XYZ file of C-alpha atoms in Angstrom:
674
model
C 100.391 -13.594 -59.395
C 98.174 -12.185 -62.112
C 97.741 -8.416 -62.554
C 94.107 -7.725 -63.375
C 92.165 -4.494 -63.914
C 88.371 -4.817 -63.897
C 85.634 -2.283 -64.622
C 81.853 -2.176 -64.674
C 79.881 0.140 -66.932
C 79.573 3.599 -65.430
C 76.165 4.367 -63.851
C 74.622 7.547 -65.191
C 74.620 10.408 -62.702
C 71.019 11.322 -63.405
C 69.175 9.132 -60.919
C 69.362 6.394 -58.305
C 70.697 2.857 -58.586
C 68.001 0.193 -58.964
C 68.141 -3.593 -58.703
C 68.438 -3.955 -62.475
C 71.720 -2.034 -62.323
C 72.907 -4.191 -59.449
C 73.018 -7.350 -61.561
C 76.182 -6.060 -63.221
C 77.933 -4.658 -60.163
C 77.234 -7.744 -58.065
C 78.398 -10.007 -60.892
C 81.619 -8.032 -61.240
C 82.215 -7.791 -57.512
C 81.864 -11.567 -57.062
C 84.439 -12.198 -59.781
C 86.849 -9.619 -58.360
C 86.533 -10.969 -54.816
C 87.252 -14.472 -56.086
C 90.424 -13.261 -57.823
C 91.585 -11.514 -54.660
C 90.901 -14.648 -52.607
C 93.262 -16.460 -54.992
C 96.016 -13.962 -54.198
C 96.009 -12.073 -57.486
C 96.396 -8.313 -57.802
C 92.881 -7.536 -58.967
C 91.862 -3.872 -59.086
C 88.223 -2.859 -59.527
C 87.472 0.707 -60.634
C 84.340 2.540 -61.663
C 82.946 6.069 -61.824
C 79.793 8.069 -62.320
C 79.027 8.893 -65.956
C 78.468 12.576 -65.331
C 78.070 14.331 -68.696
C 75.343 14.886 -71.255
C 72.150 16.738 -71.995
C 69.886 14.797 -69.578
C 72.012 15.922 -66.658
C 72.117 19.477 -67.955
C 68.324 19.611 -68.319
C 67.568 17.962 -64.991
C 69.874 20.357 -63.174
C 68.142 23.262 -64.887
C 64.731 21.950 -63.843
C 65.898 21.728 -60.228
C 67.449 25.182 -60.301
C 70.974 23.930 -59.551
C 74.193 23.545 -61.502
C 75.104 20.248 -63.169
C 78.105 20.074 -60.834
C 75.799 20.240 -57.814
C 73.541 17.551 -59.253
C 76.303 15.044 -60.008
C 77.879 15.642 -56.600
C 74.609 14.774 -54.862
C 74.042 11.701 -57.044
C 77.614 10.510 -56.436
C 77.039 10.435 -52.676
C 73.881 8.364 -53.159
C 75.535 5.946 -55.593
C 78.534 5.355 -53.347
C 76.319 4.664 -50.326
C 74.121 2.192 -52.214
C 77.069 0.294 -53.650
C 78.813 0.117 -50.287
C 75.778 -1.364 -48.536
C 75.419 -3.989 -51.253
C 79.034 -4.981 -50.653
C 80.270 -3.767 -54.040
C 83.880 -3.027 -53.102
C 85.499 -0.700 -55.618
C 89.187 -0.013 -55.236
C 88.386 3.400 -56.661
C 85.159 5.175 -57.563
C 85.509 8.438 -59.446
C 83.650 10.703 -61.899
C 83.955 11.376 -65.606
C 83.751 15.068 -64.737
C 87.342 15.075 -63.524
C 90.755 16.441 -64.542
C 91.970 12.909 -65.275
C 89.120 12.240 -67.669
C 89.586 15.559 -69.433
C 93.272 14.722 -69.951
C 92.644 11.267 -71.405
C 89.710 12.431 -73.541
C 91.878 15.165 -75.055
C 94.816 12.793 -75.483
C 92.822 10.051 -77.211
C 91.120 12.601 -79.446
C 94.353 14.373 -80.411
C 96.303 11.183 -81.120
C 93.542 9.832 -83.329
C 93.212 13.186 -85.082
C 96.958 13.316 -85.792
C 96.739 9.871 -87.411
C 93.842 10.928 -89.608
C 91.144 8.991 -87.760
C 89.092 12.128 -86.990
C 87.344 14.022 -89.773
C 85.401 17.288 -89.810
C 82.341 17.861 -91.917
C 79.178 19.914 -91.901
C 76.012 17.975 -91.265
C 72.332 18.736 -91.151
C 71.169 18.246 -87.600
C 67.896 18.273 -85.664
C 67.256 21.554 -83.906
C 64.505 22.314 -81.391
C 63.218 25.830 -82.181
C 61.361 26.039 -78.881
C 64.298 25.032 -76.667
C 66.794 26.756 -79.021
C 69.208 23.857 -78.970
C 70.493 21.099 -81.178
C 68.987 17.860 -80.004
C 71.177 15.000 -78.778
C 70.363 11.630 -80.274
C 68.573 10.449 -77.143
C 66.285 13.483 -77.206
C 64.825 12.664 -80.582
C 62.291 9.881 -80.839
C 60.623 8.223 -83.774
C 60.467 4.997 -85.751
C 63.573 2.853 -86.234
C 64.736 3.056 -89.889
C 65.836 -0.598 -89.773
C 62.921 -2.487 -88.200
C 60.175 0.149 -87.936
C 59.851 -0.064 -84.136
C 58.151 3.015 -82.722
C 59.231 5.314 -79.902
C 62.953 4.658 -80.424
C 65.813 7.001 -79.619
C 67.821 8.807 -82.254
C 71.052 6.833 -81.864
C 70.115 3.171 -81.555
C 67.080 0.900 -81.516
C 66.286 -0.985 -78.326
C 64.292 -3.564 -80.310
C 66.713 -4.675 -83.041
C 69.930 -3.139 -81.677
C 70.647 -1.157 -84.857
C 72.797 1.973 -84.654
C 71.991 4.946 -86.886
C 72.038 8.722 -87.080
C 69.078 10.848 -85.900
C 68.484 12.038 -89.448
C 67.552 8.476 -90.417
C 64.786 8.287 -87.805
C 61.252 8.175 -89.251
C 58.681 10.740 -88.021
C 61.040 12.302 -85.447
C 59.867 14.528 -82.596
C 61.748 16.395 -79.884
C 61.566 14.602 -76.564
C 62.126 17.954 -74.847
C 59.345 20.096 -76.301
C 57.333 17.679 -78.426
C 57.683 19.745 -81.603
C 58.971 18.447 -84.895
C 62.682 19.297 -85.059
C 64.012 21.647 -87.712
C 67.052 20.698 -89.765
C 70.010 23.054 -89.384
C 73.638 22.780 -90.390
C 76.520 22.373 -87.969
C 80.138 21.261 -88.261
C 80.902 18.039 -86.376
C 83.822 15.748 -85.549
C 83.673 12.107 -86.667
C 85.682 9.084 -85.621
C 86.517 7.023 -88.704
C 85.606 3.582 -87.378
C 86.022 2.020 -90.807
C 89.778 2.658 -90.599
C 89.924 -0.163 -88.051
C 87.703 -2.740 -89.775
C 90.438 -5.338 -90.358
C 91.735 -4.961 -86.807
C 88.252 -5.197 -85.315
C 87.251 -8.236 -87.367
C 90.289 -10.065 -86.011
C 89.827 -8.812 -82.455
C 86.130 -9.633 -82.201
C 86.878 -13.203 -83.319
C 89.980 -13.529 -81.150
C 88.385 -14.881 -77.979
C 87.835 -11.465 -76.411
C 84.029 -11.691 -76.531
C 81.308 -14.226 -75.862
C 80.340 -16.223 -78.939
C 76.856 -14.724 -79.154
C 78.335 -11.215 -78.978
C 80.787 -11.950 -81.784
C 77.908 -13.254 -83.882
C 75.935 -10.059 -83.266
C 78.882 -7.900 -84.271
C 79.107 -9.757 -87.577
C 75.756 -8.199 -88.477
C 77.220 -4.720 -88.013
C 80.304 -5.588 -90.056
C 78.019 -6.815 -92.835
C 76.109 -3.529 -92.755
C 79.353 -1.545 -92.900
C 81.083 0.341 -90.090
C 79.856 3.916 -90.029
C 81.725 7.005 -88.919
C 80.831 7.984 -85.375
C 79.814 11.528 -84.495
C 81.829 12.308 -81.334
C 80.895 15.988 -80.938
C 77.919 17.944 -79.687
C 76.957 21.613 -79.891
C 76.507 24.001 -77.012
C 74.630 24.119 -74.710
C 76.058 20.849 -73.412
C 77.461 19.640 -70.110
C 80.793 18.035 -70.840
C 84.334 18.734 -72.014
C 84.889 21.325 -74.718
C 86.896 19.976 -77.632
C 90.372 21.532 -77.784
C 90.603 24.425 -80.281
C 86.907 24.189 -81.133
C 84.885 26.581 -78.942
C 81.231 25.668 -78.605
C 81.864 22.023 -79.490
C 81.867 19.334 -76.799
C 82.818 15.671 -76.648
C 79.742 13.461 -76.897
C 79.108 11.719 -73.566
C 79.760 8.304 -75.140
C 83.182 9.543 -76.206
C 84.434 10.306 -72.708
C 82.363 7.777 -70.709
C 84.509 4.651 -71.355
C 87.597 6.814 -71.009
C 86.359 7.182 -67.427
C 87.769 3.700 -66.792
C 91.240 5.038 -67.471
C 90.596 8.214 -65.497
C 89.394 6.364 -62.412
C 92.420 4.060 -62.550
C 94.783 7.029 -62.950
C 93.141 8.674 -59.957
C 93.896 5.505 -57.983
C 97.497 5.363 -59.240
C 98.140 8.937 -58.163
C 97.050 8.067 -54.611
C 98.702 4.663 -54.322
C 102.180 3.212 -54.047
C 103.222 0.420 -56.375
C 100.461 0.784 -58.982
C 101.707 2.215 -62.272
C 99.287 3.354 -64.962
C 101.427 2.255 -67.904
C 101.795 -1.256 -66.525
C 98.107 -1.769 -67.258
C 97.426 0.441 -70.293
C 100.515 0.442 -72.510
C 100.495 -1.708 -75.681
C 101.833 -5.181 -75.055
C 101.072 -5.033 -71.338
C 100.915 -8.433 -69.657
C 98.263 -7.135 -67.261
C 94.707 -8.275 -67.933
C 91.906 -5.778 -68.603
C 88.252 -6.829 -68.335
C 85.036 -4.859 -68.817
C 81.688 -6.088 -67.463
C 78.795 -4.471 -69.368
C 75.127 -4.901 -70.262
C 74.245 -6.307 -73.662
C 72.639 -3.008 -74.674
C 75.996 -1.196 -74.915
C 77.997 -3.833 -76.799
C 78.330 -1.664 -79.919
C 80.166 1.100 -78.081
C 82.415 -1.178 -76.048
C 83.302 -3.861 -78.583
C 83.845 -1.635 -81.628
C 84.398 2.056 -80.874
C 86.249 1.580 -77.594
C 88.992 -0.836 -78.749
C 89.400 1.151 -81.963
C 89.839 4.447 -80.100
C 92.343 2.844 -77.741
C 94.376 1.329 -80.551
C 94.346 4.583 -82.505
C 95.692 6.438 -79.452
C 98.457 3.877 -78.763
C 96.843 2.284 -75.720
C 96.242 -1.437 -75.211
C 92.921 -3.070 -76.061
C 90.804 -5.033 -73.539
C 91.652 -8.630 -72.734
C 87.938 -9.437 -72.786
C 84.524 -7.843 -72.518
C 81.864 -9.758 -70.573
C 78.247 -8.929 -71.399
C 75.178 -9.864 -69.387
C 71.429 -9.754 -69.927
C 68.662 -7.722 -68.340
C 66.695 -8.332 -65.152
C 63.013 -9.173 -65.100
C 60.895 -9.510 -61.960
C 58.354 -12.320 -61.809
C 58.903 -12.847 -65.527
C 58.082 -9.277 -66.551
C 59.954 -6.071 -67.194
C 60.403 -4.063 -64.005
C 57.285 -1.993 -63.424
C 56.684 1.062 -61.290
C 52.942 0.410 -61.186
C 53.480 -3.123 -59.845
C 56.140 -1.975 -57.410
C 58.813 -4.126 -59.064
C 60.902 -1.183 -60.250
C 62.865 -1.369 -57.022
C 65.508 1.169 -56.130
C 68.586 -0.056 -54.311
C 67.758 2.161 -51.337
C 64.195 0.820 -51.127
C 65.511 -2.736 -51.050
C 68.031 -1.855 -48.334
C 65.232 -0.427 -46.201
C 63.550 -3.846 -46.071
C 65.948 -6.725 -46.760
C 69.482 -7.979 -46.238
C 71.525 -7.078 -49.353
C 73.328 -10.429 -49.249
C 70.048 -12.189 -50.010
C 70.001 -10.459 -53.395
C 73.707 -11.073 -53.993
C 73.124 -14.781 -53.422
C 70.021 -14.966 -55.591
C 71.686 -13.169 -58.489
C 74.697 -15.481 -58.184
C 72.373 -18.483 -58.256
C 70.977 -17.212 -61.580
C 74.043 -15.793 -63.346
C 76.044 -17.656 -65.953
C 78.717 -16.666 -68.459
C 76.246 -15.848 -71.241
C 74.096 -12.847 -72.090
C 70.710 -14.335 -71.229
C 68.285 -12.286 -69.150
C 67.730 -13.412 -65.567
C 64.498 -13.346 -63.592
C 63.960 -12.373 -59.980
C 61.013 -14.585 -59.085
C 59.980 -13.281 -55.690
C 58.465 -16.536 -54.394
C 61.554 -18.439 -55.502
C 63.746 -15.717 -53.981
C 62.155 -16.212 -50.564
C 62.225 -20.003 -50.782
C 65.797 -20.261 -52.017
C 67.300 -17.885 -49.477
C 65.450 -19.541 -46.619
C 66.270 -23.070 -47.758
C 69.875 -22.605 -48.900
C 71.403 -19.943 -46.717
C 69.374 -20.199 -43.526
C 68.258 -23.832 -43.675
C 71.472 -25.362 -44.996
C 74.651 -23.297 -44.614
C 74.051 -21.257 -41.460
C 72.206 -24.175 -39.885
C 75.395 -26.250 -39.864
C 77.163 -23.788 -37.589
C 74.176 -23.308 -35.318
C 73.782 -27.105 -34.871
C 77.404 -27.586 -33.777
C 78.634 -24.378 -32.136
C 76.528 -24.633 -28.982
C 78.087 -27.945 -27.970
C 81.623 -26.617 -28.533
C 80.808 -23.608 -26.376
C 79.045 -25.379 -23.508
C 81.027 -28.626 -23.320
C 84.500 -27.743 -24.585
C 85.175 -24.141 -23.600
C 84.894 -22.944 -27.220
C 87.876 -25.059 -28.299
C 87.794 -27.367 -31.318
C 89.054 -30.944 -31.153
C 92.666 -31.742 -32.024
C 91.714 -34.007 -34.932
C 88.911 -34.627 -37.368
C 87.029 -37.922 -37.071
C 86.581 -38.310 -40.838
C 89.515 -36.746 -42.721
C 88.346 -38.368 -45.976
C 85.098 -36.403 -45.844
C 87.022 -33.181 -45.274
C 89.308 -34.083 -48.201
C 86.226 -34.658 -50.387
C 84.910 -31.186 -49.557
C 88.355 -29.635 -49.994
C 89.027 -31.228 -53.379
C 85.682 -29.925 -54.640
C 87.206 -26.460 -54.348
C 89.161 -26.897 -57.578
C 86.014 -27.351 -59.629
C 84.222 -24.521 -57.832
C 87.212 -22.251 -58.439
C 87.057 -23.012 -62.153
C 83.383 -22.101 -62.243
C 84.032 -18.773 -60.515
C 86.833 -18.037 -62.977
C 84.518 -18.757 -65.909
C 81.729 -16.611 -64.354
C 79.500 -19.686 -64.107
C 78.205 -18.560 -60.741
C 74.928 -20.492 -60.886
C 76.804 -23.746 -61.401
C 79.196 -22.879 -58.566
C 76.226 -22.265 -56.267
C 74.723 -25.622 -57.169
C 78.019 -27.364 -56.357
C 78.294 -25.548 -53.015
C 74.714 -26.340 -52.034
C 75.233 -30.005 -52.909
C 78.117 -29.967 -50.417
C 75.876 -28.228 -47.875
C 73.356 -31.045 -48.266
C 76.153 -33.559 -47.683
C 77.313 -31.695 -44.563
C 73.805 -31.639 -43.099
C 73.443 -35.313 -43.921
C 76.605 -36.016 -41.911
C 75.241 -34.152 -38.896
C 71.862 -35.871 -39.215
C 73.599 -39.251 -39.264
C 75.853 -38.498 -36.294
C 73.097 -36.806 -34.242
C 75.288 -34.782 -31.854
C 72.189 -33.882 -29.808
C 71.793 -37.605 -29.043
C 75.482 -38.163 -28.358
C 75.432 -35.269 -25.893
C 72.925 -37.118 -23.691
C 74.994 -40.298 -23.421
C 77.792 -40.992 -20.969
C 81.323 -41.642 -22.186
C 80.922 -40.096 -25.638
C 82.388 -36.668 -24.938
C 85.340 -37.130 -27.303
C 83.056 -38.292 -30.100
C 80.765 -35.297 -29.570
C 83.785 -32.984 -29.617
C 85.076 -34.411 -32.884
C 81.699 -34.569 -34.641
C 80.982 -30.915 -33.877
C 84.523 -29.945 -34.883
C 83.963 -31.785 -38.145
C 80.689 -29.957 -38.701
C 82.293 -26.556 -38.140
C 85.149 -27.419 -40.499
C 82.652 -28.287 -43.215
C 80.869 -25.016 -42.481
C 84.182 -23.169 -42.793
C 84.781 -24.678 -46.237
C 81.283 -23.800 -47.404
C 81.482 -20.234 -46.167
C 84.901 -19.933 -47.812
C 83.474 -21.034 -51.147
C 80.629 -18.544 -50.684
C 82.907 -15.718 -49.582
C 82.953 -13.922 -52.984
C 79.142 -13.949 -52.936
C 78.500 -13.279 -49.223
C 81.368 -11.059 -48.027
C 79.606 -9.747 -44.902
C 78.374 -13.171 -43.766
C 81.847 -14.554 -44.445
C 83.456 -11.814 -42.344
C 81.022 -12.513 -39.492
C 81.816 -16.229 -39.793
C 85.543 -15.519 -39.695
C 85.005 -13.503 -36.538
C 83.031 -16.378 -35.021
C 85.764 -18.860 -35.985
C 88.469 -16.425 -34.847
C 90.445 -16.741 -38.068
C 92.080 -14.419 -40.582
C 90.150 -13.577 -43.770
C 89.935 -16.778 -45.759
C 92.011 -17.268 -48.883
C 91.324 -19.964 -51.445
C 94.558 -21.822 -50.632
C 93.961 -21.710 -46.863
C 90.674 -23.578 -47.161
C 92.344 -26.958 -47.614
C 93.939 -26.845 -44.140
C 91.511 -27.990 -41.423
C 90.898 -25.951 -38.280
C 91.691 -28.050 -35.193
C 92.759 -27.411 -31.606
C 91.618 -23.835 -32.058
C 89.522 -21.554 -29.859
C 86.431 -20.025 -31.423
C 84.036 -17.326 -30.241
C 80.459 -17.738 -29.103
C 78.098 -18.274 -32.023
C 75.697 -15.514 -32.984
C 72.929 -15.938 -35.577
C 74.277 -15.067 -39.024
C 71.028 -14.815 -40.982
C 67.292 -14.863 -40.426
C 64.520 -16.122 -42.668
C 62.796 -13.847 -45.146
C 59.118 -13.412 -44.362
C 56.692 -12.799 -47.195
C 55.512 -9.700 -45.362
C 58.949 -8.130 -45.851
C 58.793 -8.571 -49.610
C 55.212 -7.315 -49.715
C 56.273 -4.247 -47.749
C 59.087 -3.615 -50.232
C 56.692 -3.809 -53.180
C 54.202 -1.564 -51.414
C 56.906 0.990 -50.653
C 58.017 0.968 -54.282
C 54.435 1.563 -55.406
C 53.819 4.224 -52.788
C 56.792 6.197 -54.005
C 54.735 6.897 -57.137
C 51.798 8.275 -55.117
C 48.316 6.764 -55.444
C 46.365 8.004 -58.440
C 43.697 9.844 -56.506
C 46.249 11.705 -54.417
C 48.382 12.564 -57.434
C 45.448 13.860 -59.436
C 44.194 15.951 -56.544
C 47.607 17.500 -55.970
C 48.774 18.070 -59.515
C 45.948 17.733 -61.987
C 47.790 14.858 -63.673
C 46.410 11.497 -64.679
C 48.145 8.517 -63.095
C 48.346 4.917 -64.240
C 47.823 3.271 -60.868
C 45.558 1.998 -59.422
C 43.116 0.837 -62.090
C 39.592 1.904 -61.231
C 36.228 0.315 -61.877
C 35.513 -0.443 -65.566
C 33.442 2.007 -67.584
C 31.567 1.519 -70.835
C 32.904 2.991 -74.077
C 30.118 5.596 -74.495
C 31.086 7.062 -71.140
C 34.780 7.161 -72.104
C 33.913 8.715 -75.478
C 32.591 11.784 -73.686
C 36.156 12.802 -72.851
C 37.229 15.363 -75.456
C 41.029 15.317 -75.837
C 42.463 18.198 -77.848
C 45.889 19.337 -78.999
C 46.818 22.607 -77.306
C 49.790 24.933 -77.671
C 51.210 26.500 -74.519
C 51.409 30.199 -75.357
C 52.183 31.455 -71.864
C 53.497 29.857 -68.653
C 54.201 31.497 -65.326
C 54.776 30.743 -61.680
C 51.851 30.941 -59.254
C 52.508 33.018 -56.166
C 51.993 30.956 -53.019
C 51.864 27.593 -54.847
C 54.651 25.042 -54.452
C 53.626 22.720 -57.300
C 51.531 24.753 -59.735
C 52.270 26.582 -62.946
C 49.686 28.805 -64.633
C 49.380 27.935 -68.330
C 47.568 29.741 -71.098
C 46.616 27.260 -73.815
C 45.677 27.904 -77.437
C 43.051 25.469 -78.756
C 43.107 26.802 -82.315
C 41.606 30.228 -81.789
C 40.202 29.644 -78.313
C 42.328 30.237 -75.239
C 42.042 28.455 -71.881
C 43.557 29.105 -68.475
C 44.808 25.958 -66.716
C 46.657 25.367 -63.445
C 48.951 22.305 -63.629
C 51.043 20.698 -60.896
C 54.206 20.292 -62.982
C 56.470 22.892 -61.396
C 58.882 20.235 -60.080
C 59.563 19.012 -63.619
C 59.332 22.107 -65.815
C 60.266 25.753 -65.710
C 57.933 28.235 -67.476
C 60.438 29.147 -70.183
C 60.802 25.499 -71.275
C 57.060 25.182 -71.931
C 56.202 28.171 -74.085
C 55.538 27.139 -77.669
C 55.297 23.384 -77.158
C 52.267 21.261 -77.985
C 50.527 19.087 -75.444
C 47.195 17.304 -74.936
C 44.385 18.532 -72.704
C 40.943 17.408 -71.547
C 38.995 20.202 -73.214
C 35.499 19.447 -71.894
C 36.341 19.177 -68.205
C 34.088 21.439 -66.160
C 35.911 24.588 -64.963
C 37.156 24.327 -61.396
C 37.417 27.266 -59.040
C 40.771 27.306 -57.239
C 42.083 29.832 -54.752
C 44.541 30.976 -57.425
C 41.895 31.396 -60.118
C 39.681 29.402 -62.496
C 41.171 26.273 -64.136
C 39.447 25.568 -67.468
C 40.690 22.096 -68.262
C 43.433 19.563 -67.541
C 46.658 18.819 -69.354
C 47.809 15.196 -69.577
C 51.125 13.872 -68.315
C 52.661 10.673 -67.000
C 55.467 9.706 -64.657
C 56.223 8.808 -61.057
C 56.185 12.407 -59.869
C 58.801 14.854 -58.648
C 61.128 15.821 -61.482
C 59.992 12.775 -63.479
C 56.780 14.161 -64.954
C 56.425 14.124 -68.726
C 53.781 16.058 -70.631
C 52.008 14.082 -73.326
C 53.051 15.304 -76.754
C 50.985 14.780 -79.932
C 52.381 13.235 -83.102
C 54.259 15.289 -85.639
C 51.985 17.460 -87.786
C 49.431 18.090 -85.070
C 47.862 21.537 -84.805
C 46.131 23.305 -81.903
C 42.470 22.370 -81.644
C 42.815 18.983 -83.352
C 41.000 16.166 -81.580
C 43.081 13.298 -80.206
C 41.543 9.910 -80.989
């Protein structure tokens, strides 16, 4: 029996799970369920990634503590995962005593060995927000490839990693102002100390070939020291003996794997932490991650572990991104689908199956083509697999008192299906799920062909063929049992319902090769229903509606919305709109208004009073001093709270996700935006 510990990347506790996230958790869950079916000790742990500035700022906007925010998000995450059949052995939080212990331990052990250095750096500081800016809250042009609107720690276009000071034309993503440069002492992890080790490890079969090739580019560029500290205010763990300094969220996030496992060990009998994490352990450790976080997991993480005298991962499995109908998920098209929205409209096992039918062992992106999704689920699951049981079970119930025949009429056919399990098992092991699905569906076609040839509905009408009918239907149900067993890692709920129908224990991989004969089954109940296009359309509509139609949003908040697109206008008409840079010099709540803030704007010597529906996303004190863009020639509008003399521009789906437009660096109040 193998001892296996498996993790997925930790979802950030700043928002809901969406179907793009689910690619990873479903992929991991399928692999884990397969290992458990084979009788191995396979433990799957995860946690919410609960630290960092985004969580701190969102909690502040909502008027709650970060602890309250992450507690609420954790409940939502757990519920979504559970309904999608993602079966963690333990789900925890990085904001936990266990994570604090391991973060401190890994830091201290590396520091004692000289792998942590201290030095004073010049760092971006937001004078409006009065805070040092985390990397992800500075945006500008990538210093490597020149891509615009990139974060301050890594480029999403070329994958380069860099420091915020290298960013070209940086601006604060919080206030929109150009950051100041101020000095601060920081802690650095000396990644270069591990270059020889990492070169060997990354070429030692622990990574996919394409990942190893990508890492070679970073080795060629030179391994840079990694800033693992952040200045207050920050939501996270304070660094021991350094008040006001906190571990960077990416420092303690992967350590959350260890913390979640330790939390499980402390509540379980027979699971020892050191058996899985000590150097030289024979247990296997696997991380499933997205290709966008390879740098952290395949370089920093194994180096930190080795430096702290813990074992390194057996392998890291990366996957690609999800597109919908060939395009990036879009809120305006309704294809940015939250897990909860999907669950409100469709069976989660449909998506599990479709993802499995697309996933391989590489890092290629996969596409959710909605027409293909409907057709494949209806044809494969409903039309092929479930149909086998429905075509045979009724005869067993009505003619043979729910009891299967004592023998199979064609043992060679059963043996053919059974022997195919070895190849399918190998494909599951190698994470070649799409190939496994193709093999299983080819068997389903063969099973339906058998039933079509034998025609039990014809046999049932003829005298003296009762035994033949009994055996043919028993054969059909045994083929169904094999198919549902092979699909069990992908369709756990349907498999459990099938096991209940067949009146058998949960299927194991080894048990599949023994036929089910002379056995009483239960009455058959439909296992799945067809997807109707109207269900998918309703899901897309609900995802769009969650953004609010443009007219409604503008009327309620004074914001411009992207959707829907209105009738075309000519350029001269558009040119009449006078967009100007404005500085917010005063912001205050409006008595009796749930959504509005009263802003006083400076247009370069001229002041305007504007009411803006952004209260759910901003507090007054976070706005004063920042630059934004306003429609300066909009006719004044009399409101019951006063006169609004213009409109500020913002974008976002609404609620707390509203983002004021910020002008480029160097802009001044009164400048025209072209």
